[in-house]
Amino acid sequence: MTRRSNKSAHSRVRADHASEIAEDYVEAIAAILVEKEICRVIDLAREFQVSHVTVNRTISRLQRDEFVTTTPYGPIELTPKGRRLAQASRRRHEIVLRFLKALGVSDATAIQDSEGIEHHVSGETLQAMEKFAAKRLGSGE
Amino acid sequence: MTRRSNKSAHSRVRADHASEIAEDYVEAIAAILVEKEICRVIDLAREFQVSHVTVNRTISRLQRDEFVTTTPYGPIELTPKGRRLAQASRRRHEIVLRFLKALGVSDATAIQDSEGIEHHVSGETLQAMEKFAAKRLGSGE
DNA sequence: ACCGAGATGTAACCAAGGCTACATTTCCAG
DNA sequence: CTGGAAATGTAGCCTTGGTTACATCTCGGT
Ligand SMILES: [Mn+2]
Ligand SMILES: [Mn+2]
Ligand SMILES: [Mn+2]
Ligand SMILES: [Mn+2]
C-alpha cells in the first residue's frame, strides 16, 4: 500500500491548480469590496505581491471566464458567477484555517499554510476538518 | 482578524509550487527504482499521466538543477541531492497521508488530497499532523 | 482650471509545463 | 540476424503567470 496504488492523483492536483488563481482572486476581490466598496488593480497587486501588469492580465482571463467585469481605468466587479465562487472559496478557506488552528498550529502558520492547502481539500476532507474543529472549539474545551 | 492581516501568503504558495514538480518527480523516481531497479521516461509518463515529451523536458530541468542524471536513451538516476530530496519528500508525503487517514478520511481520498497538500505543509504543521496521527493510531486504538 | 503623481494600460520578454506530429533508436521475437 | 513495435528524442505550438520599460489616463490639491 502507500506506494503504487494511486492511479493518478497528479491529474487532480493539476486541475486544482488550474482553478486556484480564479478562486484566490474572486475571494480577494470580495473581501476588498466589503471593506473598501471599490476594488482596483493596485489593491490586488498589493494583496498578491505581484506587479500590476500581472493583475491586469489575470483580470482579463477572469473577465473572459465571466468571473469579473471591468472597464478601462474602471474598478473591478464580480459577476454572479464570480460571487458564487468567492463565497464558496471563502467558506472552504475559513474551514481549513480554523481547522489548522484547532490542530494547534500558530495563527501565522495557519494563515500561510491554509492559503495553499485550501485548493487541494476535497469535499470529504473538508467535512472531516469541519467536524474536527467543531469538536475542538465548538462548545467544549 | 481572519481577513486582511496576512502580509502575503501567496508568495509562499508560489514558492511551494515552484519546487513541487521536482519533489514529486524525485519521489516517484525513487519509488520506481525500489521496485523495478530501473526508471525510464515512460514510467514517469504513466505515473503523472502526461506525455513522454513533458517528462523529457521536466527531466532536462531536473538534470540542469542536479537532481537527476541521464543519457540519451538511457535510464534515469538520482544524484545524491536528488536522493536527499526524495527521502524528505517521501517522509512528508507519508506523514500527510497518515494524518488524513487518522482524521477519518477514506484511503482513496487521502491519497488524492495528500498529493497536493503535502507541498503546502510547513514544518510546524507537519509536526502537529505527526503528533495527531500518533495519538490516534500510535499505540492506542 | 491645471498639473503632476499615482494608477492603469501596453509592448515585449521569459520560464514552466502542457500538447501533437514526426524522426530516430533500441532491442527482442521469430 | 533482422524487422518492427515500443521507447525515446526533437520540432514547433500553446497557455499561464511572472517580469521591466514605457505610454497614457485620472483626479485631487493648489
Ligand atoms: Mn489560496
Ligand atoms: Mn498547490
Ligand atoms: Mn508526492
Ligand atoms: Mn505531490
Tab-separated table of C-alpha atoms (C1' of nucleotides) and ligand atoms in Angstrom:
chain	number	residue	atom	x	y	z
A	1	MET	CA	0.000	0.000	0.000
A	2	THR	CA	1.031	3.637	0.398
A	3	ARG	CA	3.270	3.187	-2.635
A	4	ARG	CA	1.941	2.418	-6.077
A	5	SER	CA	-1.788	2.290	-5.868
A	6	ASN	CA	-2.694	5.858	-6.705
A	7	LYS	CA	-3.897	5.797	-10.339
A	8	SER	CA	-3.143	9.426	-10.780
A	9	ALA	CA	-3.602	11.868	-8.032
A	10	HIS	CA	-1.412	14.163	-10.090
A	11	SER	CA	-4.118	14.958	-12.619
A	12	ARG	CA	-6.328	16.082	-9.763
A	13	VAL	CA	-3.574	18.315	-8.430
A	14	ARG	CA	-3.142	19.907	-11.855
A	15	ALA	CA	-6.863	20.563	-12.041
A	16	ASP	CA	-6.780	22.094	-8.563
A	17	HIS	CA	-4.036	24.437	-9.646
A	18	ALA	CA	-5.879	25.445	-12.781
A	19	SER	CA	-8.705	26.939	-10.731
A	20	GLU	CA	-6.570	28.241	-7.901
A	21	ILE	CA	-5.937	31.759	-9.167
A	22	ALA	CA	-9.574	32.324	-10.018
A	23	GLU	CA	-10.559	31.227	-6.526
A	24	ASP	CA	-7.987	33.391	-4.798
A	25	TYR	CA	-8.770	36.439	-6.909
A	26	VAL	CA	-12.533	36.412	-6.517
A	27	GLU	CA	-12.114	35.738	-2.827
A	28	ALA	CA	-9.750	38.703	-2.511
A	29	ILE	CA	-11.965	40.935	-4.626
A	30	ALA	CA	-14.995	40.112	-2.500
A	31	ALA	CA	-13.063	40.878	0.673
A	32	ILE	CA	-11.787	44.189	-0.667
A	33	LEU	CA	-15.274	45.103	-1.834
A	34	VAL	CA	-16.553	44.538	1.681
A	35	GLU	CA	-14.168	46.865	3.380
A	36	LYS	CA	-13.446	49.427	0.725
A	37	GLU	CA	-16.510	49.195	-1.550
A	38	ILE	CA	-14.297	49.527	-4.613
A	39	CYS	CA	-11.662	47.186	-5.934
A	40	ARG	CA	-8.811	48.430	-8.088
A	41	VAL	CA	-5.928	46.755	-9.856
A	42	ILE	CA	-3.438	48.063	-7.357
A	43	ASP	CA	-5.286	46.560	-4.399
A	44	LEU	CA	-4.856	43.129	-5.927
A	45	ALA	CA	-1.232	43.780	-6.860
A	46	ARG	CA	-0.544	44.544	-3.215
A	47	GLU	CA	-2.533	41.603	-1.918
A	48	PHE	CA	-0.811	39.060	-4.159
A	49	GLN	CA	2.565	40.772	-4.221
A	50	VAL	CA	2.778	40.813	-7.964
A	51	SER	CA	3.133	43.623	-10.476
A	52	HIS	CA	0.053	45.497	-11.658
A	53	VAL	CA	0.690	44.020	-15.095
A	54	THR	CA	0.204	40.517	-13.799
A	55	VAL	CA	-3.039	41.594	-12.179
A	56	ASN	CA	-4.203	43.172	-15.421
A	57	ARG	CA	-3.707	40.036	-17.423
A	58	THR	CA	-5.198	37.838	-14.752
A	59	ILE	CA	-8.256	40.060	-14.618
A	60	SER	CA	-8.562	39.739	-18.393
A	61	ARG	CA	-8.677	35.980	-18.074
A	62	LEU	CA	-11.189	36.225	-15.263
A	63	GLN	CA	-13.309	38.504	-17.392
A	64	ARG	CA	-13.032	36.111	-20.322
A	65	ASP	CA	-14.238	33.358	-17.988
A	66	GLU	CA	-17.011	35.586	-16.683
A	67	PHE	CA	-15.958	35.823	-13.079
A	68	VAL	CA	-15.484	39.598	-13.129
A	69	THR	CA	-16.363	42.674	-15.133
A	70	THR	CA	-14.339	45.801	-15.592
A	71	THR	CA	-13.751	48.668	-17.997
A	72	PRO	CA	-10.541	50.516	-18.863
A	73	TYR	CA	-9.477	52.538	-15.843
A	74	GLY	CA	-12.578	51.370	-14.070
A	75	PRO	CA	-12.973	49.370	-10.875
A	76	ILE	CA	-13.275	45.598	-10.786
A	77	GLU	CA	-16.591	43.975	-10.075
A	78	LEU	CA	-17.784	40.432	-9.569
A	79	THR	CA	-20.325	38.716	-11.767
A	80	PRO	CA	-22.928	36.493	-10.100
A	81	LYS	CA	-20.759	33.539	-11.081
A	82	GLY	CA	-17.786	35.316	-9.505
A	83	ARG	CA	-19.732	35.994	-6.328
A	84	ARG	CA	-20.753	32.375	-6.053
A	85	LEU	CA	-17.171	31.204	-6.453
A	86	ALA	CA	-15.960	33.815	-3.961
A	87	GLN	CA	-18.477	32.667	-1.396
A	88	ALA	CA	-17.593	29.012	-1.775
A	89	SER	CA	-13.868	29.734	-1.738
A	90	ARG	CA	-14.124	31.892	1.341
A	91	ARG	CA	-16.072	29.242	3.186
A	92	ARG	CA	-13.604	26.497	2.326
A	93	HIS	CA	-10.655	28.707	3.185
A	94	GLU	CA	-12.090	29.566	6.558
A	95	ILE	CA	-12.796	25.966	7.415
A	96	VAL	CA	-9.237	24.989	6.584
A	97	LEU	CA	-7.884	27.922	8.583
A	98	ARG	CA	-9.995	27.134	11.619
A	99	PHE	CA	-9.032	23.512	11.320
A	100	LEU	CA	-5.306	24.224	11.364
A	101	LYS	CA	-5.716	26.433	14.396
A	102	ALA	CA	-7.749	23.743	16.100
A	103	LEU	CA	-4.932	21.326	15.337
A	104	GLY	CA	-2.692	23.513	17.428
A	105	VAL	CA	-0.821	25.369	14.726
A	106	SER	CA	0.066	29.022	15.394
A	107	ASP	CA	-2.074	31.698	13.760
A	108	ALA	CA	0.707	32.952	11.496
A	109	THR	CA	1.470	29.464	10.225
A	110	ALA	CA	-2.182	28.564	9.840
A	111	ILE	CA	-2.714	31.648	7.691
A	112	GLN	CA	0.231	30.795	5.484
A	113	ASP	CA	-0.402	27.069	5.112
A	114	SER	CA	-4.142	27.361	4.579
A	115	GLU	CA	-3.585	29.579	1.550
A	116	GLY	CA	-2.132	26.668	-0.378
A	117	ILE	CA	-3.870	23.745	1.272
A	118	GLU	CA	-7.395	25.045	0.668
A	119	HIS	CA	-7.202	24.269	-3.045
A	120	HIS	CA	-6.430	20.605	-2.507
A	121	VAL	CA	-9.075	19.748	0.041
A	122	SER	CA	-11.857	17.544	-1.288
A	123	GLY	CA	-15.401	17.703	-0.009
A	124	GLU	CA	-14.857	14.649	2.097
A	125	THR	CA	-11.753	16.029	3.763
A	126	LEU	CA	-13.366	19.415	4.252
A	127	GLN	CA	-16.179	17.765	6.133
A	128	ALA	CA	-13.741	15.873	8.325
A	129	MET	CA	-11.906	19.110	9.085
A	130	GLU	CA	-15.114	20.906	9.915
A	131	LYS	CA	-16.178	18.162	12.262
A	132	PHE	CA	-12.814	18.077	13.971
A	133	ALA	CA	-12.698	21.827	14.530
A	134	ALA	CA	-16.240	21.789	15.851
A	135	LYS	CA	-15.378	19.108	18.374
A	136	ARG	CA	-12.299	21.050	19.443
A	137	LEU	CA	-13.653	24.567	19.589
A	138	GLY	CA	-17.354	24.152	19.064
A	139	SER	CA	-18.782	24.050	22.558
A	140	GLY	CA	-16.372	22.059	24.663
A	141	GLU	CA	-12.804	22.947	25.751
B	1	MET	CA	-8.746	39.010	12.075
B	2	THR	CA	-9.077	36.207	9.553
B	3	ARG	CA	-9.441	38.792	6.819
B	4	ARG	CA	-6.663	41.216	5.931
B	5	SER	CA	-3.741	40.535	8.178
B	6	ASN	CA	-1.803	38.072	6.042
B	7	LYS	CA	1.090	40.060	4.532
B	8	SER	CA	1.372	37.692	1.666
B	9	ALA	CA	0.771	34.046	1.999
B	10	HIS	CA	0.540	33.991	-1.767
B	11	SER	CA	4.268	34.396	-2.277
B	12	ARG	CA	4.810	31.334	-0.134
B	13	VAL	CA	2.302	29.375	-2.192
B	14	ARG	CA	4.099	30.352	-5.391
B	15	ALA	CA	7.378	29.196	-3.927
B	16	ASP	CA	5.785	25.905	-2.876
B	17	HIS	CA	4.578	25.345	-6.402
B	18	ALA	CA	7.978	26.121	-7.875
B	19	SER	CA	9.510	23.135	-6.104
B	20	GLU	CA	6.523	20.841	-6.365
B	21	ILE	CA	7.401	19.055	-9.606
B	22	ALA	CA	10.959	18.393	-8.511
B	23	GLU	CA	9.679	16.887	-5.281
B	24	ASP	CA	7.080	14.709	-6.951
B	25	TYR	CA	9.468	13.518	-9.656
B	26	VAL	CA	12.342	12.525	-7.407
B	27	GLU	CA	9.884	10.864	-5.061
B	28	ALA	CA	8.390	8.900	-7.947
B	29	ILE	CA	11.784	8.020	-9.376
B	30	ALA	CA	12.972	6.726	-6.017
B	31	ALA	CA	9.840	4.605	-5.659
B	32	ILE	CA	10.187	3.167	-9.155
B	33	LEU	CA	13.851	2.453	-8.549
B	34	VAL	CA	12.926	0.462	-5.457
B	35	GLU	CA	10.524	-1.862	-7.163
B	36	LYS	CA	11.877	-2.031	-10.682
B	37	GLU	CA	15.553	-1.101	-10.252
B	38	ILE	CA	15.424	0.985	-13.421
B	39	CYS	CA	13.474	4.122	-14.151
B	40	ARG	CA	12.540	5.098	-17.693
B	41	VAL	CA	10.773	8.046	-19.224
B	42	ILE	CA	7.671	6.045	-19.878
B	43	ASP	CA	7.312	5.007	-16.250
B	44	LEU	CA	7.081	8.639	-15.257
B	45	ALA	CA	4.723	9.478	-18.116
B	46	ARG	CA	2.377	6.792	-16.819
B	47	GLU	CA	2.732	7.847	-13.201
B	48	PHE	CA	1.983	11.503	-13.877
B	49	GLN	CA	-0.408	10.945	-16.749
B	50	VAL	CA	1.429	13.248	-19.081
B	51	SER	CA	3.041	12.739	-22.463
B	52	HIS	CA	6.567	11.375	-22.677
B	53	VAL	CA	7.581	14.742	-24.121
B	54	THR	CA	6.585	16.524	-20.955
B	55	VAL	CA	8.606	14.031	-18.951
B	56	ASN	CA	11.596	14.562	-21.194
B	57	ARG	CA	11.602	18.288	-20.702
B	58	THR	CA	10.975	18.012	-16.997
B	59	ILE	CA	13.872	15.595	-16.658
B	60	SER	CA	16.056	18.096	-18.508
B	61	ARG	CA	15.212	20.734	-15.953
B	62	LEU	CA	15.844	18.306	-13.117
B	63	GLN	CA	19.188	17.432	-14.657
B	64	ARG	CA	20.018	21.106	-15.050
B	65	ASP	CA	19.221	21.526	-11.349
B	66	GLU	CA	21.266	18.427	-10.493
B	67	PHE	CA	18.530	16.269	-9.072
B	68	VAL	CA	18.918	13.509	-11.671
B	69	THR	CA	21.329	12.216	-14.264
B	70	THR	CA	20.531	10.527	-17.530
B	71	THR	CA	21.916	9.934	-21.019
B	72	PRO	CA	20.102	9.731	-24.358
B	73	TYR	CA	18.019	6.566	-24.400
B	74	GLY	CA	19.387	5.719	-21.011
B	75	PRO	CA	17.636	5.210	-17.685
B	76	ILE	CA	17.068	7.977	-15.162
B	77	GLU	CA	19.083	8.088	-11.980
B	78	LEU	CA	19.082	10.222	-8.877
B	79	THR	CA	22.009	12.339	-7.763
B	80	PRO	CA	22.799	12.473	-4.047
B	81	LYS	CA	20.951	15.781	-3.955
B	82	GLY	CA	18.025	14.080	-5.696
B	83	ARG	CA	18.062	11.214	-3.228
B	84	ARG	CA	18.018	13.585	-0.293
B	85	LEU	CA	15.053	15.489	-1.709
B	86	ALA	CA	13.265	12.222	-2.489
B	87	GLN	CA	13.725	10.989	1.048
B	88	ALA	CA	12.467	14.212	2.596
B	89	SER	CA	9.520	14.423	0.197
B	90	ARG	CA	8.533	10.830	0.812
B	91	ARG	CA	8.612	11.320	4.543
B	92	ARG	CA	6.498	14.456	4.421
B	93	HIS	CA	4.064	12.869	1.993
B	94	GLU	CA	3.616	9.843	4.202
B	95	ILE	CA	3.001	11.914	7.282
B	96	VAL	CA	0.319	13.915	5.497
B	97	LEU	CA	-1.243	10.740	4.144
B	98	ARG	CA	-1.309	9.028	7.529
B	99	PHE	CA	-2.667	12.179	9.062
B	100	LEU	CA	-5.608	12.378	6.673
B	101	LYS	CA	-6.436	8.738	7.309
B	102	ALA	CA	-6.224	9.329	11.043
B	103	LEU	CA	-8.632	12.218	10.578
B	104	GLY	CA	-11.134	9.735	9.265
B	105	VAL	CA	-10.846	10.353	5.550
B	106	SER	CA	-11.167	7.365	3.227
B	107	ASP	CA	-7.997	5.871	1.769
B	108	ALA	CA	-8.820	6.891	-1.795
B	109	THR	CA	-9.494	10.478	-0.807
B	110	ALA	CA	-6.479	10.644	1.464
B	111	ILE	CA	-4.256	9.501	-1.395
B	112	GLN	CA	-5.687	12.122	-3.730
B	113	ASP	CA	-5.716	15.053	-1.327
B	114	SER	CA	-2.300	14.384	0.184
B	115	GLU	CA	-0.682	14.656	-3.238
B	116	GLY	CA	-1.454	18.361	-3.370
B	117	ILE	CA	-1.489	19.214	0.329
B	118	GLU	CA	1.982	17.853	1.035
B	119	HIS	CA	3.634	20.769	-0.758
B	120	HIS	CA	1.975	23.397	1.398
B	121	VAL	CA	2.605	21.953	4.812
B	122	SER	CA	5.143	23.881	6.878
B	123	GLY	CA	7.400	22.241	9.411
B	124	GLU	CA	5.189	23.389	12.228
B	125	THR	CA	2.055	21.963	10.692
B	126	LEU	CA	3.804	18.744	9.761
B	127	GLN	CA	4.768	18.262	13.372
B	128	ALA	CA	1.221	18.857	14.501
B	129	MET	CA	-0.034	16.305	11.988
B	130	GLU	CA	2.521	13.765	13.081
B	131	LYS	CA	1.592	14.202	16.702
B	132	PHE	CA	-2.104	13.904	15.962
B	133	ALA	CA	-1.715	10.732	13.919
B	134	ALA	CA	0.484	9.209	16.596
B	135	LYS	CA	-2.135	9.875	19.239
B	136	ARG	CA	-4.808	8.356	17.017
B	137	LEU	CA	-3.044	5.319	15.654
B	138	GLY	CA	0.273	5.300	17.511
B	139	SER	CA	-0.198	2.723	20.232
B	140	GLY	CA	-3.822	3.056	21.239
B	141	GLU	CA	-6.922	2.030	19.243
C	1	DA	C1'	-8.602	75.387	-14.209
C	2	DC	C1'	-4.483	72.613	-14.376
C	3	DC	C1'	-0.789	69.701	-13.354
C	4	DG	C1'	1.716	66.175	-11.651
C	5	DA	C1'	1.725	61.835	-9.003
C	6	DG	C1'	-0.166	57.707	-8.940
C	7	DA	C1'	-2.959	54.331	-11.330
C	8	DT	C1'	-3.630	51.963	-15.390
C	9	DG	C1'	-2.569	50.193	-19.931
C	10	DT	C1'	0.552	48.132	-23.463
C	11	DA	C1'	4.657	46.080	-25.590
C	12	DA	C1'	7.996	42.820	-25.296
C	13	DC	C1'	10.300	39.450	-22.957
C	14	DC	C1'	10.895	34.985	-20.127
C	15	DA	C1'	10.309	30.160	-17.971
C	16	DA	C1'	7.435	26.371	-16.851
C	17	DG	C1'	4.614	22.811	-18.297
C	18	DG	C1'	1.278	21.071	-21.184
C	19	DC	C1'	0.370	19.185	-26.172
C	20	DT	C1'	0.765	16.777	-31.281
C	21	DA	C1'	3.354	15.251	-35.095
C	22	DC	C1'	7.122	13.247	-36.749
C	23	DA	C1'	12.028	11.213	-36.616
C	24	DT	C1'	15.160	8.130	-34.629
C	25	DT	C1'	16.861	4.475	-31.728
C	26	DT	C1'	16.619	0.136	-29.212
C	27	DC	C1'	16.071	-4.378	-28.547
C	28	DC	C1'	13.712	-8.748	-28.654
C	29	DA	C1'	10.767	-12.443	-31.070
C	30	DG	C1'	10.868	-15.078	-34.565
D	1	DC	C1'	20.191	-11.659	-37.783
D	2	DT	C1'	16.724	-8.911	-38.669
D	3	DG	C1'	12.041	-6.382	-38.738
D	4	DG	C1'	9.086	-3.866	-36.420
D	5	DA	C1'	6.910	-2.274	-32.062
D	6	DA	C1'	7.841	0.367	-28.340
D	7	DA	C1'	10.636	3.817	-26.364
D	8	DT	C1'	12.898	7.947	-26.849
D	9	DG	C1'	14.097	12.305	-28.953
D	10	DT	C1'	13.057	16.718	-31.454
D	11	DA	C1'	10.466	20.492	-33.561
D	12	DG	C1'	7.025	23.520	-33.028
D	13	DC	C1'	2.937	25.067	-30.873
D	14	DC	C1'	0.029	26.830	-26.826
D	15	DT	C1'	-1.425	28.951	-22.189
D	16	DT	C1'	-0.376	30.671	-17.840
D	17	DG	C1'	1.712	33.700	-14.971
D	18	DG	C1'	5.679	36.275	-13.877
D	19	DT	C1'	8.842	40.470	-15.194
D	20	DT	C1'	10.581	45.590	-16.812
D	21	DA	C1'	10.113	49.669	-19.503
D	22	DC	C1'	7.488	52.978	-21.203
D	23	DA	C1'	2.999	55.399	-22.551
D	24	DT	C1'	-1.263	57.232	-21.196
D	25	DC	C1'	-5.022	58.464	-18.324
D	26	DT	C1'	-7.323	60.357	-13.983
D	27	DC	C1'	-8.212	63.033	-10.289
D	28	DG	C1'	-7.369	65.757	-6.156
D	29	DG	C1'	-4.766	69.725	-4.290
D	30	DT	C1'	-3.311	74.154	-5.078
E	1	MN	MN	-5.332	30.206	-1.807
E	2	MN	MN	-0.856	23.610	-4.666
E	3	MN	MN	4.381	13.279	-3.551
E	4	MN	MN	2.633	15.937	-4.708
